[in-house]
């Protein structure tokens, strides 16, 4: 089993293009030779800058969303081809903030995952339960349902290309990280679900990240857990020193 740890930053709606430029120059120096794979997912307006400034570095660049149509009358949306043309390699799909504020559903998430794979962009597929769902003891069922619907229509070979990010909603941006055990048991159950549906090869080779208040202090312990293959990092990815620690955790 050789799942390389991925430290993925999710900038959300932060940094103008000029702020991004100076940040990325500093980050590129700082994460040179980092132990883990490094990815930054940035706002659309920063993608061109980010791709240019990371050329020849160990940093990959992702978008935070994309549409599932190829082109057409979808005002305000961005297509897979638009991302590909800029040299973008990853795209976050179905983040809980998009599901909550922009009405994304398991169905649209599925359509986006299929489109990303069709176009050769790696989706970082987000899933996770709310606090109420956790208290109602339906976390495993809920997350399994999200994953099964999101991956529907992909071949086993294609599922392996997807990066899954388990992000309990109650842990995002709250400073309330899931415990190592809480995070790992859901990631393990996602892997068990992949094993049931797609078999051992997919289960053993698909990367499953944890996200939700990952920081410089807790990343190493989280990433050392059996079924956690890295992190999707919001707040702490906006600070060069913290994200560098995470990139080496
Ligand atoms: P956070 O965000 O690290 O600020 O909790 C994580 C995410 O939403 O991806």
Short mmCIF file of C-alpha atoms and ligand atoms in Angstrom, two decimals:
data_model
loop_
_atom_site.label_atom_id
_atom_site.label_comp_id
_atom_site.label_asym_id
_atom_site.label_seq_id
_atom_site.Cartn_x
_atom_site.Cartn_y
_atom_site.Cartn_z
CA UNK A 1 0.00 0.00 0.00
CA UNK A 2 1.54 3.26 -1.08
CA UNK A 3 -0.88 6.05 -0.42
CA UNK A 4 1.17 9.23 -0.26
CA UNK A 5 0.01 11.76 2.31
CA UNK A 6 -1.60 14.81 0.72
CA UNK A 7 -1.62 18.20 2.40
CA UNK A 8 -4.37 20.09 0.59
CA UNK A 9 -5.13 23.72 1.32
CA UNK A 10 -8.62 25.09 0.75
CA UNK A 11 -8.37 28.86 0.69
CA UNK A 12 -12.14 29.36 0.43
CA UNK A 13 -12.99 33.00 -0.38
CA UNK A 14 -9.69 34.46 0.75
CA UNK A 15 -6.82 36.36 -0.92
CA UNK A 16 -6.89 38.64 -3.93
CA UNK A 17 -4.67 37.73 -6.87
CA UNK A 18 -1.92 40.04 -5.67
CA UNK A 19 -2.10 38.68 -2.14
CA UNK A 20 -2.02 35.17 -3.60
CA UNK A 21 1.10 35.97 -5.63
CA UNK A 22 3.18 37.04 -2.67
CA UNK A 23 1.85 34.22 -0.51
CA UNK A 24 2.64 31.53 -3.09
CA UNK A 25 6.19 32.81 -3.65
CA UNK A 26 6.82 32.52 0.07
CA UNK A 27 5.08 29.15 0.32
CA UNK A 28 7.02 27.67 -2.60
CA UNK A 29 10.30 28.44 -0.82
CA UNK A 30 9.00 27.17 2.45
CA UNK A 31 7.57 23.81 1.30
CA UNK A 32 10.46 22.99 -1.01
CA UNK A 33 11.33 19.35 -0.31
CA UNK A 34 8.28 18.83 1.91
CA UNK A 35 7.62 15.28 2.98
CA UNK A 36 3.99 15.22 1.83
CA UNK A 37 2.37 16.04 -1.48
CA UNK A 38 1.24 19.66 -1.48
CA UNK A 39 -1.89 21.06 -3.08
CA UNK A 40 -3.48 24.49 -2.85
CA UNK A 41 -7.10 24.96 -3.90
CA UNK A 42 -7.70 28.62 -4.57
CA UNK A 43 -10.44 30.96 -5.81
CA UNK A 44 -11.00 31.08 -9.58
CA UNK A 45 -9.45 34.55 -9.79
CA UNK A 46 -6.18 33.22 -8.36
CA UNK A 47 -5.83 30.12 -10.51
CA UNK A 48 -3.80 31.63 -13.32
CA UNK A 49 -1.38 33.28 -10.90
CA UNK A 50 -1.14 30.11 -8.83
CA UNK A 51 -0.40 27.85 -11.79
CA UNK A 52 2.29 30.22 -13.11
CA UNK A 53 3.99 30.70 -9.78
CA UNK A 54 4.03 26.99 -8.93
CA UNK A 55 5.55 25.84 -12.22
CA UNK A 56 8.59 23.71 -11.43
CA UNK A 57 7.72 23.51 -7.73
CA UNK A 58 6.25 20.65 -5.69
CA UNK A 59 2.92 22.51 -5.30
CA UNK A 60 -0.14 21.46 -7.32
CA UNK A 61 -3.06 23.76 -7.91
CA UNK A 62 -6.78 23.08 -7.64
CA UNK A 63 -10.02 25.00 -8.03
CA UNK A 64 -12.65 25.06 -5.31
CA UNK A 65 -15.62 24.25 -7.53
CA UNK A 66 -16.63 23.81 -11.17
CA UNK A 67 -19.79 23.30 -13.19
CA UNK A 68 -20.78 19.96 -14.71
CA UNK A 69 -21.91 21.33 -18.08
CA UNK A 70 -19.38 21.58 -20.89
CA UNK A 71 -20.31 25.14 -21.87
CA UNK A 72 -23.32 27.33 -22.51
CA UNK A 73 -25.79 29.62 -20.82
CA UNK A 74 -24.71 29.15 -17.18
CA UNK A 75 -23.95 32.67 -16.06
CA UNK A 76 -21.25 32.87 -13.43
CA UNK A 77 -20.11 29.26 -13.77
CA UNK A 78 -16.72 27.83 -14.72
CA UNK A 79 -16.25 24.68 -16.79
CA UNK A 80 -13.76 21.83 -16.61
CA UNK A 81 -12.21 22.92 -19.93
CA UNK A 82 -11.65 26.42 -18.55
CA UNK A 83 -9.77 24.92 -15.62
CA UNK A 84 -7.81 22.50 -17.79
CA UNK A 85 -6.74 25.28 -20.14
CA UNK A 86 -5.15 27.10 -17.21
CA UNK A 87 -3.28 23.97 -16.13
CA UNK A 88 -5.43 23.20 -13.09
CA UNK A 89 -5.09 19.59 -11.94
CA UNK A 90 -7.54 19.27 -9.03
CA UNK A 91 -10.98 20.52 -8.11
CA UNK A 92 -12.81 20.45 -4.78
CA UNK A 93 -16.30 19.05 -5.30
CA UNK A 94 -19.23 19.15 -2.90
CA UNK A 95 -17.69 21.06 -0.03
CA UNK A 96 -20.24 21.36 2.78
CA UNK A 97 -20.26 25.14 2.34
CA UNK A 98 -21.34 24.69 -1.27
CA UNK A 99 -23.95 22.16 -0.27
CA UNK A 100 -25.26 24.45 2.46
CA UNK A 101 -25.12 27.91 0.85
CA UNK A 102 -25.38 27.10 -2.86
CA UNK A 103 -27.84 24.24 -2.84
CA UNK A 104 -25.49 21.58 -4.13
CA UNK A 105 -26.99 18.12 -3.81
CA UNK A 106 -25.60 14.60 -3.98
CA UNK A 107 -26.88 14.52 -7.57
CA UNK A 108 -25.05 17.66 -8.71
CA UNK A 109 -21.98 16.51 -6.81
CA UNK A 110 -22.15 13.23 -8.73
CA UNK A 111 -22.46 15.09 -12.06
CA UNK A 112 -19.42 17.21 -11.18
CA UNK A 113 -17.32 14.22 -10.13
CA UNK A 114 -18.17 12.43 -13.39
CA UNK A 115 -17.29 15.51 -15.43
CA UNK A 116 -14.00 16.05 -13.62
CA UNK A 117 -12.96 12.44 -14.20
CA UNK A 118 -14.06 12.56 -17.84
CA UNK A 119 -11.86 15.61 -18.33
CA UNK A 120 -8.88 14.29 -16.37
CA UNK A 121 -9.11 16.62 -13.40
CA UNK A 122 -8.75 15.01 -9.98
CA UNK A 123 -11.83 15.63 -7.85
CA UNK A 124 -11.40 16.19 -4.13
CA UNK A 125 -14.79 14.90 -3.14
CA UNK A 126 -16.07 16.19 0.19
CA UNK A 127 -18.47 14.42 2.52
CA UNK A 128 -19.36 14.65 6.18
CA UNK A 129 -22.12 14.77 8.74
CA UNK A 130 -23.66 17.61 10.71
CA UNK A 131 -23.60 17.70 14.50
CA UNK A 132 -27.24 16.67 14.59
CA UNK A 133 -26.55 13.66 12.39
CA UNK A 134 -23.65 12.65 14.60
CA UNK A 135 -25.82 12.94 17.69
CA UNK A 136 -28.53 10.90 15.94
CA UNK A 137 -25.95 8.17 15.31
CA UNK A 138 -26.34 8.18 11.56
CA UNK A 139 -22.82 9.38 10.66
CA UNK A 140 -21.70 6.16 8.96
CA UNK A 141 -24.90 5.67 6.99
CA UNK A 142 -24.99 9.31 5.96
CA UNK A 143 -21.41 9.43 4.74
CA UNK A 144 -21.75 6.09 2.94
CA UNK A 145 -24.82 7.42 1.14
CA UNK A 146 -23.00 10.60 0.11
CA UNK A 147 -20.06 8.59 -1.21
CA UNK A 148 -22.16 6.01 -3.04
CA UNK A 149 -24.20 8.67 -4.82
CA UNK A 150 -21.20 10.88 -5.61
CA UNK A 151 -19.29 8.01 -7.22
CA UNK A 152 -22.23 6.50 -9.09
CA UNK A 153 -21.38 5.76 -12.72
CA UNK A 154 -17.59 5.66 -12.26
CA UNK A 155 -15.61 2.53 -13.02
CA UNK A 156 -13.45 1.06 -10.26
CA UNK A 157 -10.36 2.28 -12.13
CA UNK A 158 -11.77 5.82 -12.08
CA UNK A 159 -12.78 5.72 -8.42
CA UNK A 160 -9.09 5.26 -7.57
CA UNK A 161 -8.39 8.65 -9.13
CA UNK A 162 -10.76 10.41 -6.74
CA UNK A 163 -9.46 11.94 -3.52
CA UNK A 164 -12.10 11.73 -0.82
CA UNK A 165 -12.17 14.29 1.99
CA UNK A 166 -14.12 13.42 5.11
CA UNK A 167 -15.06 16.68 6.77
CA UNK A 168 -17.47 16.59 9.70
CA UNK A 169 -19.38 19.86 9.36
CA UNK A 170 -19.21 20.54 13.09
CA UNK A 171 -15.41 20.55 12.89
CA UNK A 172 -15.05 22.97 9.97
CA UNK A 173 -13.79 26.39 10.95
CA UNK A 174 -14.85 25.83 14.54
CA UNK A 175 -11.53 24.92 16.11
CA UNK A 176 -13.30 21.74 17.27
CA UNK A 177 -11.22 19.08 15.55
CA UNK A 178 -12.58 15.55 15.56
CA UNK A 179 -10.45 13.33 17.78
CA UNK A 180 -7.93 11.18 15.94
CA UNK A 181 -10.14 8.16 16.61
CA UNK A 182 -13.36 9.88 15.48
CA UNK A 183 -11.72 11.01 12.26
CA UNK A 184 -10.06 7.66 11.60
CA UNK A 185 -13.12 5.51 12.23
CA UNK A 186 -15.17 7.36 9.62
CA UNK A 187 -12.30 7.31 7.11
CA UNK A 188 -11.97 3.56 7.80
CA UNK A 189 -15.69 3.10 7.20
CA UNK A 190 -15.48 5.00 3.91
CA UNK A 191 -12.68 2.62 2.94
CA UNK A 192 -14.80 -0.35 3.99
CA UNK A 193 -17.61 0.98 1.82
CA UNK A 194 -15.22 1.30 -1.15
CA UNK A 195 -14.08 -2.27 -0.48
CA UNK A 196 -17.64 -3.58 -0.54
CA UNK A 197 -18.60 -1.77 -3.72
CA UNK A 198 -15.35 -1.67 -5.74
CA UNK A 199 -13.04 -4.27 -4.18
CA UNK A 200 -9.66 -4.35 -2.44
CA UNK A 201 -7.59 -2.57 -5.05
CA UNK A 202 -9.78 0.54 -4.98
CA UNK A 203 -10.13 0.50 -1.20
CA UNK A 204 -6.39 0.15 -0.65
CA UNK A 205 -5.34 2.76 -3.19
CA UNK A 206 -7.88 5.57 -2.83
CA UNK A 207 -6.74 8.48 -0.74
CA UNK A 208 -9.05 9.58 2.06
CA UNK A 209 -8.27 12.89 3.74
CA UNK A 210 -9.62 14.33 6.95
CA UNK A 211 -10.68 17.97 7.13
CA UNK A 212 -12.03 20.18 9.89
CA UNK A 213 -9.78 22.40 11.99
CA UNK A 214 -6.58 20.64 10.96
CA UNK A 215 -3.69 22.76 12.21
CA UNK A 216 0.07 22.73 12.71
CA UNK A 217 -0.38 21.15 16.13
CA UNK A 218 -2.69 18.25 15.30
CA UNK A 219 -1.80 17.32 11.71
CA UNK A 220 0.97 14.84 12.49
CA UNK A 221 -1.22 12.76 14.80
CA UNK A 222 -4.15 12.79 12.39
CA UNK A 223 -2.01 11.87 9.39
CA UNK A 224 -0.44 9.00 11.35
CA UNK A 225 -3.81 7.27 11.72
CA UNK A 226 -4.32 4.11 9.67
CA UNK A 227 -6.98 5.31 7.28
CA UNK A 228 -6.21 9.04 7.07
CA UNK A 229 -4.09 9.92 4.06
CA UNK A 230 -3.71 13.63 4.62
CA UNK A 231 -5.84 16.68 5.24
CA UNK A 232 -8.04 19.26 3.60
CA UNK A 233 -7.03 22.37 5.44
CA UNK A 234 -8.89 25.67 5.53
CA UNK A 235 -7.77 28.32 8.00
CA UNK A 236 -4.29 26.92 8.61
CA UNK A 237 -3.54 26.82 4.87
CA UNK A 238 -3.60 30.63 4.82
CA UNK A 239 -0.45 30.85 6.94
CA UNK A 240 2.86 29.88 5.36
CA UNK A 241 4.46 28.59 8.56
CA UNK A 242 1.45 26.52 9.64
CA UNK A 243 0.83 25.03 6.23
CA UNK A 244 4.52 24.18 5.91
CA UNK A 245 4.36 22.25 9.17
CA UNK A 246 1.30 20.43 7.85
CA UNK A 247 3.09 19.71 4.55
CA UNK A 248 5.77 17.94 6.57
CA UNK A 249 3.52 16.30 9.15
P1 LIG B 1 -10.91 24.49 8.40
O1 LIG B 1 -11.66 24.20 7.03
O2 LIG B 1 -9.58 23.82 8.33
O3 LIG B 1 -10.80 25.99 8.48
O4 LIG B 1 -11.78 23.91 9.49
C1 LIG B 1 -11.55 22.95 6.40
C2 LIG B 1 -12.37 22.91 5.15
O5 LIG B 1 -13.49 23.44 5.14
O6 LIG B 1 -11.94 22.36 4.12
#
